[in-house]
mmCIF file of C-alpha atoms in Angstrom:
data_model
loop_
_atom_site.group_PDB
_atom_site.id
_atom_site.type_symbol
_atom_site.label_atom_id
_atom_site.label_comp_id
_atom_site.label_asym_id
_atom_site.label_seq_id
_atom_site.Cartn_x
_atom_site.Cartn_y
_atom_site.Cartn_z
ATOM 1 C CA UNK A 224 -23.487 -0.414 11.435
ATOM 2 C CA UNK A 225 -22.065 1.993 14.103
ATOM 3 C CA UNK A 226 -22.506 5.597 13.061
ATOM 4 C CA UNK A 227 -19.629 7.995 13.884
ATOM 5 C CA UNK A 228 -18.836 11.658 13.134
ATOM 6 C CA UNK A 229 -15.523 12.469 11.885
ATOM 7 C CA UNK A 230 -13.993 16.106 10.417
ATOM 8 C CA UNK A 231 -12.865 16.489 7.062
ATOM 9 C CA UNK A 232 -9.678 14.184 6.015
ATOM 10 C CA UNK A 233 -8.194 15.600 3.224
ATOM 11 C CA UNK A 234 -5.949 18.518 2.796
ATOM 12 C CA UNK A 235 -6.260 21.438 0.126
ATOM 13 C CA UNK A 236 -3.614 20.961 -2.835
ATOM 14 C CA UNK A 237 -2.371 24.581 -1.612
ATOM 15 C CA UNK A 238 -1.356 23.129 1.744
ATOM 16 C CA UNK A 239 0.484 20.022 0.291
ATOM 17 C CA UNK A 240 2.418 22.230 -2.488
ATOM 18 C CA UNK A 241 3.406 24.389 0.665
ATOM 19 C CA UNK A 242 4.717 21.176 2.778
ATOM 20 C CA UNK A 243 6.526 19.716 -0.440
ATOM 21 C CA UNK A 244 8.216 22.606 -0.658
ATOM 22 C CA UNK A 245 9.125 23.409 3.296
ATOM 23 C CA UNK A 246 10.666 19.974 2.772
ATOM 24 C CA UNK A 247 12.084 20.816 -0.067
ATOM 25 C CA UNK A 248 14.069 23.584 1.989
ATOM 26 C CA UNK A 249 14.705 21.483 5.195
ATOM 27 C CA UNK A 250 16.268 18.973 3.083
ATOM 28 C CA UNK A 251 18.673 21.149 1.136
ATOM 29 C CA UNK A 252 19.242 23.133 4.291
ATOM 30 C CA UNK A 253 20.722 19.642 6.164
ATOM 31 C CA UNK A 254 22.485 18.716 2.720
ATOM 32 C CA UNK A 255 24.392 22.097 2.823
ATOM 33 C CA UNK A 256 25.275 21.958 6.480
ATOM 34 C CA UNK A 257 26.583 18.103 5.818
ATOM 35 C CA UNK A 258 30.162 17.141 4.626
ATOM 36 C CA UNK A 259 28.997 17.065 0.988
ATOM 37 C CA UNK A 260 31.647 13.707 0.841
ATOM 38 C CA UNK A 261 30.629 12.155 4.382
ATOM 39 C CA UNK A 262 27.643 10.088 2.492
ATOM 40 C CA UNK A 263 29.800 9.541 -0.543
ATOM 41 C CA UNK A 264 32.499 7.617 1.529
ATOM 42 C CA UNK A 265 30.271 5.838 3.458
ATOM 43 C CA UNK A 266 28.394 4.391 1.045
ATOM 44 C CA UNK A 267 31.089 3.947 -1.616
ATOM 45 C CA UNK A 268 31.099 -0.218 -1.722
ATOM 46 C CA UNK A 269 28.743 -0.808 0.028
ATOM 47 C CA UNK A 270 25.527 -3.218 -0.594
ATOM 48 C CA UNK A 271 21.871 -1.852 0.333
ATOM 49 C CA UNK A 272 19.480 -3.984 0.970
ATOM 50 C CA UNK A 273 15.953 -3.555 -0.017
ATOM 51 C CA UNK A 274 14.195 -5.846 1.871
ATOM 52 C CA UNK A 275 10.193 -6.761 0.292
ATOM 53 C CA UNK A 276 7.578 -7.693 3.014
ATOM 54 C CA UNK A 277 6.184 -10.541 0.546
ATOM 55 C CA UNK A 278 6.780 -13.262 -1.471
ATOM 56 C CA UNK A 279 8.316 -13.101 -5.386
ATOM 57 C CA UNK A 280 5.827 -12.817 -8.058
ATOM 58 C CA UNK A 281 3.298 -10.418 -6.559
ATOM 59 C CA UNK A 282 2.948 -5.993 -6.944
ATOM 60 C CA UNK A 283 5.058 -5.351 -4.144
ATOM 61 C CA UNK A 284 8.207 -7.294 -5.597
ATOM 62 C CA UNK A 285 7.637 -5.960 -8.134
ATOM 63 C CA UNK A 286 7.960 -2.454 -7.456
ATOM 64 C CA UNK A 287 10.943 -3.320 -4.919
ATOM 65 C CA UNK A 288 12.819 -4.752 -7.744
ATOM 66 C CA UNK A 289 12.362 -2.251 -9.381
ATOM 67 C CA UNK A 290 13.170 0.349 -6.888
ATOM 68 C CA UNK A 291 16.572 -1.732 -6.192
ATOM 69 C CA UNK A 292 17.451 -1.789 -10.248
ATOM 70 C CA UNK A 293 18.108 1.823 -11.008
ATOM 71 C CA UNK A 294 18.298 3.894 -7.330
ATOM 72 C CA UNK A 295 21.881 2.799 -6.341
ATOM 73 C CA UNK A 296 23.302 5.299 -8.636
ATOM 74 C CA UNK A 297 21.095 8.299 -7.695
ATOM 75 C CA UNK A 298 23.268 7.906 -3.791
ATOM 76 C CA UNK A 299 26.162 9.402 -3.629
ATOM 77 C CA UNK A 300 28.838 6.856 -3.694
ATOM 78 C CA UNK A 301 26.187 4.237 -5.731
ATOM 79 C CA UNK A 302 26.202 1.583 -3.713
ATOM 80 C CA UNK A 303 25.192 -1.648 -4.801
ATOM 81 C CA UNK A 304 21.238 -3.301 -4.220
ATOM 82 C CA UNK A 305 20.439 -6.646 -3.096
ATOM 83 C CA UNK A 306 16.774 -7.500 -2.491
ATOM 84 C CA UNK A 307 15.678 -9.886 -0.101
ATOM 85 C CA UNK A 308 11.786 -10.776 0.518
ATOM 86 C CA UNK A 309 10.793 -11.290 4.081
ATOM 87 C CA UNK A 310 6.939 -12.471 3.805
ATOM 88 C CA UNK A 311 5.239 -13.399 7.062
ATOM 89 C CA UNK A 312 2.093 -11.645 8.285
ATOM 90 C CA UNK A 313 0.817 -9.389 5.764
ATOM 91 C CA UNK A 314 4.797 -7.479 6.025
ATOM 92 C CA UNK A 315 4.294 -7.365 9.439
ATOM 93 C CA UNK A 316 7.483 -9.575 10.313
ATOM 94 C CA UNK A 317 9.679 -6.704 8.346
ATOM 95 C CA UNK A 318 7.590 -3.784 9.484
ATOM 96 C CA UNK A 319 8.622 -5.633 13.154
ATOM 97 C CA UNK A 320 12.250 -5.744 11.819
ATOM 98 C CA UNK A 321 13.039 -2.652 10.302
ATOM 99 C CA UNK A 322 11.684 -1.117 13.211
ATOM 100 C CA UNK A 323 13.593 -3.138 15.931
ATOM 101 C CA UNK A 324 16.716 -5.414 14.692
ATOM 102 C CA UNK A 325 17.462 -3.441 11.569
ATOM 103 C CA UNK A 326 20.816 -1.490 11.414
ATOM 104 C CA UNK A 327 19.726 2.101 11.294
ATOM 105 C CA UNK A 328 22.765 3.208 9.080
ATOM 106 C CA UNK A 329 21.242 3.919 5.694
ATOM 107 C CA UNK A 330 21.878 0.236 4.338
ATOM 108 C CA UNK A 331 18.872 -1.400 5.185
ATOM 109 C CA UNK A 332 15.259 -0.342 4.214
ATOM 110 C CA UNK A 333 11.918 -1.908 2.764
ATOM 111 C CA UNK A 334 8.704 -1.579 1.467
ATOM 112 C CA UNK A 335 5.478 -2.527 3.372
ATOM 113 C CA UNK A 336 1.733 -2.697 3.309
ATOM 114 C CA UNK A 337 0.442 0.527 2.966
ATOM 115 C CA UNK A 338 -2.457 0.008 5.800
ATOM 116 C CA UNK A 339 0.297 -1.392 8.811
ATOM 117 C CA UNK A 340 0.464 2.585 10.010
ATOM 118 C CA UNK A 341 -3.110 3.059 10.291
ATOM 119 C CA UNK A 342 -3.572 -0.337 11.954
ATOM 120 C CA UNK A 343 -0.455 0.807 14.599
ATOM 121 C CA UNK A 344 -2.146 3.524 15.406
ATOM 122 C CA UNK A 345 -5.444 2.789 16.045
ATOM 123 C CA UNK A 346 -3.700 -0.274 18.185
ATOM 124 C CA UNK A 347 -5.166 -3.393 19.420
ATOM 125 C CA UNK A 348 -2.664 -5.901 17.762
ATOM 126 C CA UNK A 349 -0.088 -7.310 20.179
ATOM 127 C CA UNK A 350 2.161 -8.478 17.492
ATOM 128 C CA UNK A 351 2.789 -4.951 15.669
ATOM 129 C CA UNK A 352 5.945 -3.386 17.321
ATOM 130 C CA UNK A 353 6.395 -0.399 15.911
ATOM 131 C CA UNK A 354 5.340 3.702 16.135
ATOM 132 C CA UNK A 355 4.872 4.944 12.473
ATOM 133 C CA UNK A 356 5.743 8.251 13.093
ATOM 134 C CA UNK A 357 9.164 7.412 14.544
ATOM 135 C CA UNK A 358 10.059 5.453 11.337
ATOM 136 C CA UNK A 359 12.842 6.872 8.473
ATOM 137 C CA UNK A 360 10.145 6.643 5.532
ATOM 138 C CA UNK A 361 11.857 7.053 2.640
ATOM 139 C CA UNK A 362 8.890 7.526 0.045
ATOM 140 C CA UNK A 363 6.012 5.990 -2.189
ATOM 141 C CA UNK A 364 6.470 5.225 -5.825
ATOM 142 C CA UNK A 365 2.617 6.141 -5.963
ATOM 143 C CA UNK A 366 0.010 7.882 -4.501
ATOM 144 C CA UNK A 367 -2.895 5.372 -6.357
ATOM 145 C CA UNK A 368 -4.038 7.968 -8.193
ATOM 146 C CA UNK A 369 -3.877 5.809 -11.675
ATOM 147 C CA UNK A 370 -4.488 2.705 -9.524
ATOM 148 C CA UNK A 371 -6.946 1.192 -6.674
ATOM 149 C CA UNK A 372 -7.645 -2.197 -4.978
ATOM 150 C CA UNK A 373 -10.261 -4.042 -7.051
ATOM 151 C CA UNK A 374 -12.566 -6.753 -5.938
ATOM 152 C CA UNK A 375 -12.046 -9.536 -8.838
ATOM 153 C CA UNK A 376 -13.629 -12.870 -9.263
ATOM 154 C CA UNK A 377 -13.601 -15.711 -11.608
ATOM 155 C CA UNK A 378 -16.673 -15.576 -13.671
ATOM 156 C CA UNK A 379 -17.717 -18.824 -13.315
ATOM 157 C CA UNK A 380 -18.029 -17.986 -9.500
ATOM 158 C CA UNK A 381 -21.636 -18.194 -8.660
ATOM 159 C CA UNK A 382 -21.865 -14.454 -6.961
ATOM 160 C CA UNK A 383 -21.385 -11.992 -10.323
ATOM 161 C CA UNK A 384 -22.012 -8.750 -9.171
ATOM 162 C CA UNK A 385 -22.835 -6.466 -5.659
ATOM 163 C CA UNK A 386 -25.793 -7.202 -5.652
ATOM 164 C CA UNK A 387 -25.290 -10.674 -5.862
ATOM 165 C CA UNK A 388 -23.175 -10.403 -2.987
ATOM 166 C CA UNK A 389 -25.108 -8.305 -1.064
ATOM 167 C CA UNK A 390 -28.199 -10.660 -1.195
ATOM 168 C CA UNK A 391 -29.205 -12.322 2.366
ATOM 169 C CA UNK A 392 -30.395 -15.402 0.425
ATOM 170 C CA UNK A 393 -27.488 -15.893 -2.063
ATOM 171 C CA UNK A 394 -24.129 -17.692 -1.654
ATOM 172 C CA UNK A 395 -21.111 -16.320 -0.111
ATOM 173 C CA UNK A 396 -18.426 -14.804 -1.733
ATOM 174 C CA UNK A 397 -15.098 -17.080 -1.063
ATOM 175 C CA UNK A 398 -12.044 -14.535 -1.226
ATOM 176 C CA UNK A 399 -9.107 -15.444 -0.476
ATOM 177 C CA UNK A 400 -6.097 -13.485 1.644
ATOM 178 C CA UNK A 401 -2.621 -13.618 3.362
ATOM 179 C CA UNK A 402 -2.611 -12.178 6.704
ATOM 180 C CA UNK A 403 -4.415 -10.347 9.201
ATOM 181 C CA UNK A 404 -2.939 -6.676 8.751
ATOM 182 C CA UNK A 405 -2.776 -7.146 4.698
ATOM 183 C CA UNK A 406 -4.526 -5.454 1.891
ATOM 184 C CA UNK A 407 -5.995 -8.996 0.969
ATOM 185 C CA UNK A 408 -7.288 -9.758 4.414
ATOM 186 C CA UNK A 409 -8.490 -5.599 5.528
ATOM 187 C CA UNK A 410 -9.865 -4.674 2.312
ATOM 188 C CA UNK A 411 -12.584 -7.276 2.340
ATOM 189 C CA UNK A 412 -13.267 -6.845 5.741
ATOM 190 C CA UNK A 413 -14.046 -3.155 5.020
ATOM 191 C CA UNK A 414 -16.462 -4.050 2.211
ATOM 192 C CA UNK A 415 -17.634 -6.378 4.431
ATOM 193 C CA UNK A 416 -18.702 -4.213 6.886
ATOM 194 C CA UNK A 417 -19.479 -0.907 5.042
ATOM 195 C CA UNK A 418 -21.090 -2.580 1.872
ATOM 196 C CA UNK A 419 -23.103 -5.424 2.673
ATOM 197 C CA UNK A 420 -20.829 -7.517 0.677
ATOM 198 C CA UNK A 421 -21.194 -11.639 2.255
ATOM 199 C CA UNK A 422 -18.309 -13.302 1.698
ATOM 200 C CA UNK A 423 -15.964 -15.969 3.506
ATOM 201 C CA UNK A 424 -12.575 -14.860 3.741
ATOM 202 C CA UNK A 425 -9.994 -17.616 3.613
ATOM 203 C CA UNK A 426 -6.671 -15.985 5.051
ATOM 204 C CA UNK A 427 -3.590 -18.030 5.107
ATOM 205 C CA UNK A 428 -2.061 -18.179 1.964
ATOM 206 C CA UNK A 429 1.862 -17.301 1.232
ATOM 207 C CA UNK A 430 1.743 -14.118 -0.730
ATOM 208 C CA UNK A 431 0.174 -12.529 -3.632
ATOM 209 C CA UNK A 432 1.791 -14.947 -5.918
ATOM 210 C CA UNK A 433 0.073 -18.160 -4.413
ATOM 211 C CA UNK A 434 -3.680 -16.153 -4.014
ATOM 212 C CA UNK A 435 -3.201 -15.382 -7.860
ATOM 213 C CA UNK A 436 -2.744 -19.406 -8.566
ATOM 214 C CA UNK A 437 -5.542 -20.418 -6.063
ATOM 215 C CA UNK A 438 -7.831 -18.108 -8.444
ATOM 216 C CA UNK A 439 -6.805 -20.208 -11.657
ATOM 217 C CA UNK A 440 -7.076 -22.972 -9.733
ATOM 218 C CA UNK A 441 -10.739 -22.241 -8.280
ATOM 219 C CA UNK A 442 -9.358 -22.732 -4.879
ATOM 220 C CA UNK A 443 -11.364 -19.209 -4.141
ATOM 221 C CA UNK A 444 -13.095 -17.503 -6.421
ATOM 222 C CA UNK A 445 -11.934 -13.907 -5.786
ATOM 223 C CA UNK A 446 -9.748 -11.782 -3.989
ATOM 224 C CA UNK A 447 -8.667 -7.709 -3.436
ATOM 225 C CA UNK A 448 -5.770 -6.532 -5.134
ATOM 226 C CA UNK A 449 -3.603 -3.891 -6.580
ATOM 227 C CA UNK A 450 -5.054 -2.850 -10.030
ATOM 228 C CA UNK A 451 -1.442 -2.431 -10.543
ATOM 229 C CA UNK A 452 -0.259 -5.846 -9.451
ATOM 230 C CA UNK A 453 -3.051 -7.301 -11.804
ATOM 231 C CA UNK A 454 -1.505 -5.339 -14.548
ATOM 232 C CA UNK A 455 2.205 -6.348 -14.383
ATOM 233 C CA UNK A 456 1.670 -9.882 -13.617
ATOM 234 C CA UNK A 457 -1.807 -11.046 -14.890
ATOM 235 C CA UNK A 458 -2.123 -8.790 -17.458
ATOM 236 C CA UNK A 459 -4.519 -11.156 -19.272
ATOM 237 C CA UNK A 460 -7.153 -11.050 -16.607
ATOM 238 C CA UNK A 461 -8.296 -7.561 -17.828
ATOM 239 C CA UNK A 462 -8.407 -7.988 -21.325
ATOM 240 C CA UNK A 463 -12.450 -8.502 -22.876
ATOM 241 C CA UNK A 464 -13.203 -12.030 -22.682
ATOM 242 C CA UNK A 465 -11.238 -13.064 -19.862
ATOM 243 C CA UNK A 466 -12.321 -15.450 -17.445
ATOM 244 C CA UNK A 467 -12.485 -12.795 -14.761
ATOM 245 C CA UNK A 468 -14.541 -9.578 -13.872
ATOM 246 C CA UNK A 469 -13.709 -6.678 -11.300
ATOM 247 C CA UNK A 470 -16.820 -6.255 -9.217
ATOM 248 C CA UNK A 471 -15.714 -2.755 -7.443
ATOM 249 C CA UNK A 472 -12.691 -0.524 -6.844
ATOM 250 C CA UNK A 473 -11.827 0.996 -3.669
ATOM 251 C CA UNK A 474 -9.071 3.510 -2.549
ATOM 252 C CA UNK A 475 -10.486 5.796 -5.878
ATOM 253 C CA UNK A 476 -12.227 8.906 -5.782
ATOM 254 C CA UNK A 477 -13.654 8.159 -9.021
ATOM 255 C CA UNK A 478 -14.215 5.473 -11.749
ATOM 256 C CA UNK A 479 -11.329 4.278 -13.449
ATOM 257 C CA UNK A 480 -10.875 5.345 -17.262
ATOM 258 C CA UNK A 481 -10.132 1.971 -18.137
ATOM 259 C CA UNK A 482 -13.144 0.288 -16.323
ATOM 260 C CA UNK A 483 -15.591 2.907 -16.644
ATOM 261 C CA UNK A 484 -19.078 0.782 -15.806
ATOM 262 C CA UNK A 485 -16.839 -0.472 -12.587
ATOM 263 C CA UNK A 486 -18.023 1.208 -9.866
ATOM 264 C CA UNK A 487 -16.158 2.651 -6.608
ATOM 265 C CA UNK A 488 -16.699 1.696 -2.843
ATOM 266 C CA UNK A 489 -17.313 5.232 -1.884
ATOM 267 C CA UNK A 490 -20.582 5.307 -4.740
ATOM 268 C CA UNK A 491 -21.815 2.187 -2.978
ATOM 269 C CA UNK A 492 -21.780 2.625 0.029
ATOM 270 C CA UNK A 493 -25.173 2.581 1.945
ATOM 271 C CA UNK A 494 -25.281 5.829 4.089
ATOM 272 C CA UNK A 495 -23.166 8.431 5.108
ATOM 273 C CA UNK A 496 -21.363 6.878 8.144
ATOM 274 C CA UNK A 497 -20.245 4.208 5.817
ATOM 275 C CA UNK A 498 -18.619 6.293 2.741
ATOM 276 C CA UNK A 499 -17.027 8.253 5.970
ATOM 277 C CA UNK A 500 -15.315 5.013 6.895
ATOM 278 C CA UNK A 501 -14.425 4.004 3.253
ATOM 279 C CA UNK A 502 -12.912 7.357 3.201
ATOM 280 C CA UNK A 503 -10.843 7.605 6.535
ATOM 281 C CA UNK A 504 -9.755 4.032 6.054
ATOM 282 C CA UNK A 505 -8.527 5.046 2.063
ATOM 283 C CA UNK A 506 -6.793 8.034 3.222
ATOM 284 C CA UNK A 507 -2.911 6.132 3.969
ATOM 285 C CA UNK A 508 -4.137 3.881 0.835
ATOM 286 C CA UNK A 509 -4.212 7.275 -1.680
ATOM 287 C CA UNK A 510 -0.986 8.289 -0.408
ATOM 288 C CA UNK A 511 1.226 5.577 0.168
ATOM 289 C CA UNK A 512 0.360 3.132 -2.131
ATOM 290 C CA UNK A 513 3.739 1.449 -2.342
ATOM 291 C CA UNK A 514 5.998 2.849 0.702
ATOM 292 C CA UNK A 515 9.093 2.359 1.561
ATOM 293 C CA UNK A 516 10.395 2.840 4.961
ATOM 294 C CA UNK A 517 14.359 2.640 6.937
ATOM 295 C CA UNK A 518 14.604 2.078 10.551
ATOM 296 C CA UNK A 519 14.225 4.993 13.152
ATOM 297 C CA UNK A 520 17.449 6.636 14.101
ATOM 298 C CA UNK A 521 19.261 6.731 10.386
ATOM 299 C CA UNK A 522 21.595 9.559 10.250
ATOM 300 C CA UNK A 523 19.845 12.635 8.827
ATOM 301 C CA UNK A 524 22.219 13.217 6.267
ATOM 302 C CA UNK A 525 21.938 9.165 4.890
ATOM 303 C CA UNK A 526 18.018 9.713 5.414
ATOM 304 C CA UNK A 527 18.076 12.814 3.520
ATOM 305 C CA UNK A 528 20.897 11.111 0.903
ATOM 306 C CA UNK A 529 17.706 8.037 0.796
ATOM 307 C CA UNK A 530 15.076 10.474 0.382
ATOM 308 C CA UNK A 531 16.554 12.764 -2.309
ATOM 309 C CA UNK A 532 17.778 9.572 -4.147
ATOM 310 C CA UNK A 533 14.086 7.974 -4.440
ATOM 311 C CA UNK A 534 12.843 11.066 -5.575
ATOM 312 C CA UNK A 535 15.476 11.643 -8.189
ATOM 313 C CA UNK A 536 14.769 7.717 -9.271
ATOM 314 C CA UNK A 537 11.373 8.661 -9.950
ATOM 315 C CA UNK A 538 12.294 10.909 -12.530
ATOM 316 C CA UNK A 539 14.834 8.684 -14.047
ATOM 317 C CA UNK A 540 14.152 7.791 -17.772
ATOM 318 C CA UNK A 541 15.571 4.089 -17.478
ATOM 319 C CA UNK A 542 13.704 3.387 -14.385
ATOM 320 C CA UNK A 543 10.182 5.331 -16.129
ATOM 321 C CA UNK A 544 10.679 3.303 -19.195
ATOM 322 C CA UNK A 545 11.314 0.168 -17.248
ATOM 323 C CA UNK A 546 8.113 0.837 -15.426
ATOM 324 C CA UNK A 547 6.248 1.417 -18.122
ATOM 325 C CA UNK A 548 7.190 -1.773 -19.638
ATOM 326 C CA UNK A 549 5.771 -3.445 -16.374
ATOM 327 C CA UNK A 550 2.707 -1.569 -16.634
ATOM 328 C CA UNK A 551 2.890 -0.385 -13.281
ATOM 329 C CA UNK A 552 2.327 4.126 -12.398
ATOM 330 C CA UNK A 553 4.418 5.674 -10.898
ATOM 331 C CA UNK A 554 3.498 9.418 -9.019
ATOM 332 C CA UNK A 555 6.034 9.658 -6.342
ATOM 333 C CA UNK A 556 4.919 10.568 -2.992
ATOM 334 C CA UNK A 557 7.913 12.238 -0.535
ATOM 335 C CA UNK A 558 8.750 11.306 2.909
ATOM 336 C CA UNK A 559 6.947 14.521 3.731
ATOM 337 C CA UNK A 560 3.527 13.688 2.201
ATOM 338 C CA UNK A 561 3.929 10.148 4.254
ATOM 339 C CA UNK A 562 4.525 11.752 7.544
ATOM 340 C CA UNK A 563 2.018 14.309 6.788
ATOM 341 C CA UNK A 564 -0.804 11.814 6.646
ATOM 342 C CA UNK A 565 -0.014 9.411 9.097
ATOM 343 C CA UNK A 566 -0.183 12.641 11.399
ATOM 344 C CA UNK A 567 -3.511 13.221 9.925
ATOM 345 C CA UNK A 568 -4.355 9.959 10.587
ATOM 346 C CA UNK A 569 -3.009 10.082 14.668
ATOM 347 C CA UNK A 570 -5.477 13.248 15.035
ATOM 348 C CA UNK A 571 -8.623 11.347 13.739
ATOM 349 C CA UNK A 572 -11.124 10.825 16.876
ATOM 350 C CA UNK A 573 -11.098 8.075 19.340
ATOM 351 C CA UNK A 574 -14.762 7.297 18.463
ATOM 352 C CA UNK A 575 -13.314 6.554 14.702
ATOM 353 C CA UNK A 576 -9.836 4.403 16.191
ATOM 354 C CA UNK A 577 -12.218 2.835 18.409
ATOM 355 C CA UNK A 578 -14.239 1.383 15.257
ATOM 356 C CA UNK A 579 -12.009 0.764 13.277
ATOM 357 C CA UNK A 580 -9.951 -0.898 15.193
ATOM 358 C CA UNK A 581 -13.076 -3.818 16.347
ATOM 359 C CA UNK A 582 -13.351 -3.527 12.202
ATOM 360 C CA UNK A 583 -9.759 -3.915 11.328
ATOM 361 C CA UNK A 584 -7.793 -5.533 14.060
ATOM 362 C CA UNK A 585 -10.113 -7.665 15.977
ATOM 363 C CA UNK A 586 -12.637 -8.870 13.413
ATOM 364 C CA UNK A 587 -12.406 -11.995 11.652
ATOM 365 C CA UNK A 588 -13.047 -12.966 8.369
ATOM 366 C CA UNK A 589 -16.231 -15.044 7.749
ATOM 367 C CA UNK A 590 -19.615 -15.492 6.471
#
């Protein structure tokens, strides 16, 4: 493994509190100066369109549906929401979109991986089109801190634990994934290479929906995946005496309540210059875990119309109980906290881009 030095990542709670607030201020400052009916009569009959970078049926349609059921009326002028999925390359094809083609008006936005800025900025991938920073991000519906990827298998798969998988005379661990650039096809590669974990990635499939029946179907015998997405659409995976086990979480600081005796990445990891790269490479992961982003160039007052409205849905008692009912937490995370860390993130070293883009960006899956 390549060792690197890297500075501290994360920010004191003071600091954010301070941001949150300094946005807080910008916001109603623009809001004031605007024509308080200019976004009301532009958005009065209109439809939005909330655009999912995957296929129905897995966590992020799920928490773009969601979104789309109970935000219209939280803009002035409540528009009406449509939602359209747009899978192809891990959301890369709408990241590519939203970025490009997109009207930047206010009626168009969507919700992507959470990894696609880190991977734009460390570069290397000739299809990503985009500059995260120039985006009209919009918010998170959580910031993972009562969720996490986990590493789950079928128990009848013949590698049952890390160590298992970690064993140079053992069998490889077949996962399963959609895309180069998604959660399903990075997060393994990261265990991969900071764990020890052997495996054979298969990456190909349509979205989260078709990995999930490949499972059942002992097509693969694992995969990486929201706790969250587990929850609201396989609900009967976690319960005791299911025919599947979580072998590790990662993107979590600390053990799940629910799954105490499952351990984290981070307490696995080998040496120091690997839990450094679990961490830097969690860091968009703990903050955006579900983001949704409009096109650069959206008039302020629409983007700050957008931005207030998400955060005002996340308070919303319809759209908490619905939520709840899905199983799926929700800790919203502004537009401020997402630009903060994807700056944090631009500032890392070139020593650590240069790493982890060979690790994330031009490594392959495979035994």
């Amino acid at each position: 493994m390549t060792q690197f030095q890297t500075g501290p990542l994360g920010r004191e709670m003071d600091v954010r509190k301070l941001a949150i607030g300094l946005w807080l201020a910008v916001t109603a400052a623009m809001s004031a100066h605007a024509d308080p009916n200019a976004v009301a009569d532009f958005y009065r009959g209109k439809i939005v369109t909330l655009y999912v970078g995957y296929g129905p049926g897995g966590g992020f349609d799920v928490m773009g549906r969601l979104l789309a059921r109970h935000m219209g009326k939280h803009i002035p002028g409540h528009p009406a929401f449509v939602v359209q999925n747009m899978p192809g390359a891990g959301s890369l094809s709408l990241a590519n979109y939203l970025y490009n083609r997109a009207p930047a008006d206010g009626t168009q936005f969507g919700i992507i991986a959470r990894n696609l800025p880190l991977i734009a900025l460390v570069g290397g991938d000739a299809n990503l089109r985009f500059d995260p920073r120039k985006f009209t991000w919009i918010g998170s519906s959580s910031d993972f801190s009562d969720d996490g990827y986990v590493l789950i298998v079928r128990k009848d798969s013949p590698v049952k634990s890390i160590a298992d998988a970690r064993r140079a005379d053992g069998q490889l661990l077949v996962l399963g994934g959609t895309a180069e650039g998604s959660g399903s096809a990075d997060v393994p590669k990261i265990l991969q290479d900071t764990l020890g974990i052997r495996m054979k990635l298969i990456l190909g499939y349509r979205d989260s929906a078709a990995l999930f029946l490949a499972m059942e179907n002992a097509e693969i015998a694992g995969r990486t995946v929201e706790l969250s997405s587990v929850r609201a659409t396989r609900p009967q995976w976690l319960e005791p005496g299911s025919d599947y086990r979580i072998l590790l979480m990662y993107a979590r600081k600390q053990r799940s309540p629910q799954f105490p005796d499952v351990p984290t990445a981070r307490e696995l990891a080998p040496n120091a210059a690997a839990r450094e790269l679990i961490e830097f490479t969690e860091t968009p992961l703990l903050t955006m875990a579900w983001p949704f982003v409009a096109p650069p160039g959206v008039p302020a007052e629409r983007a700050v119309a957008l931005q207030q409205a998400f955060m005002a849905t996340s308070r919303d008692p319809d759209y908490l109980a619905d939520a709840a009912k899905l199983k799926v937490p929700i800790q919203p995370v502004s537009a401020a906290d997402i630009n903060r860390a994807i700056d944090t993130l631009s500032k890392a070293s070139p020593q650590v881009f240069d790493y982890v883009r060979k690790l994330m960006v031009t490594k392959k899956g495979g035994g």
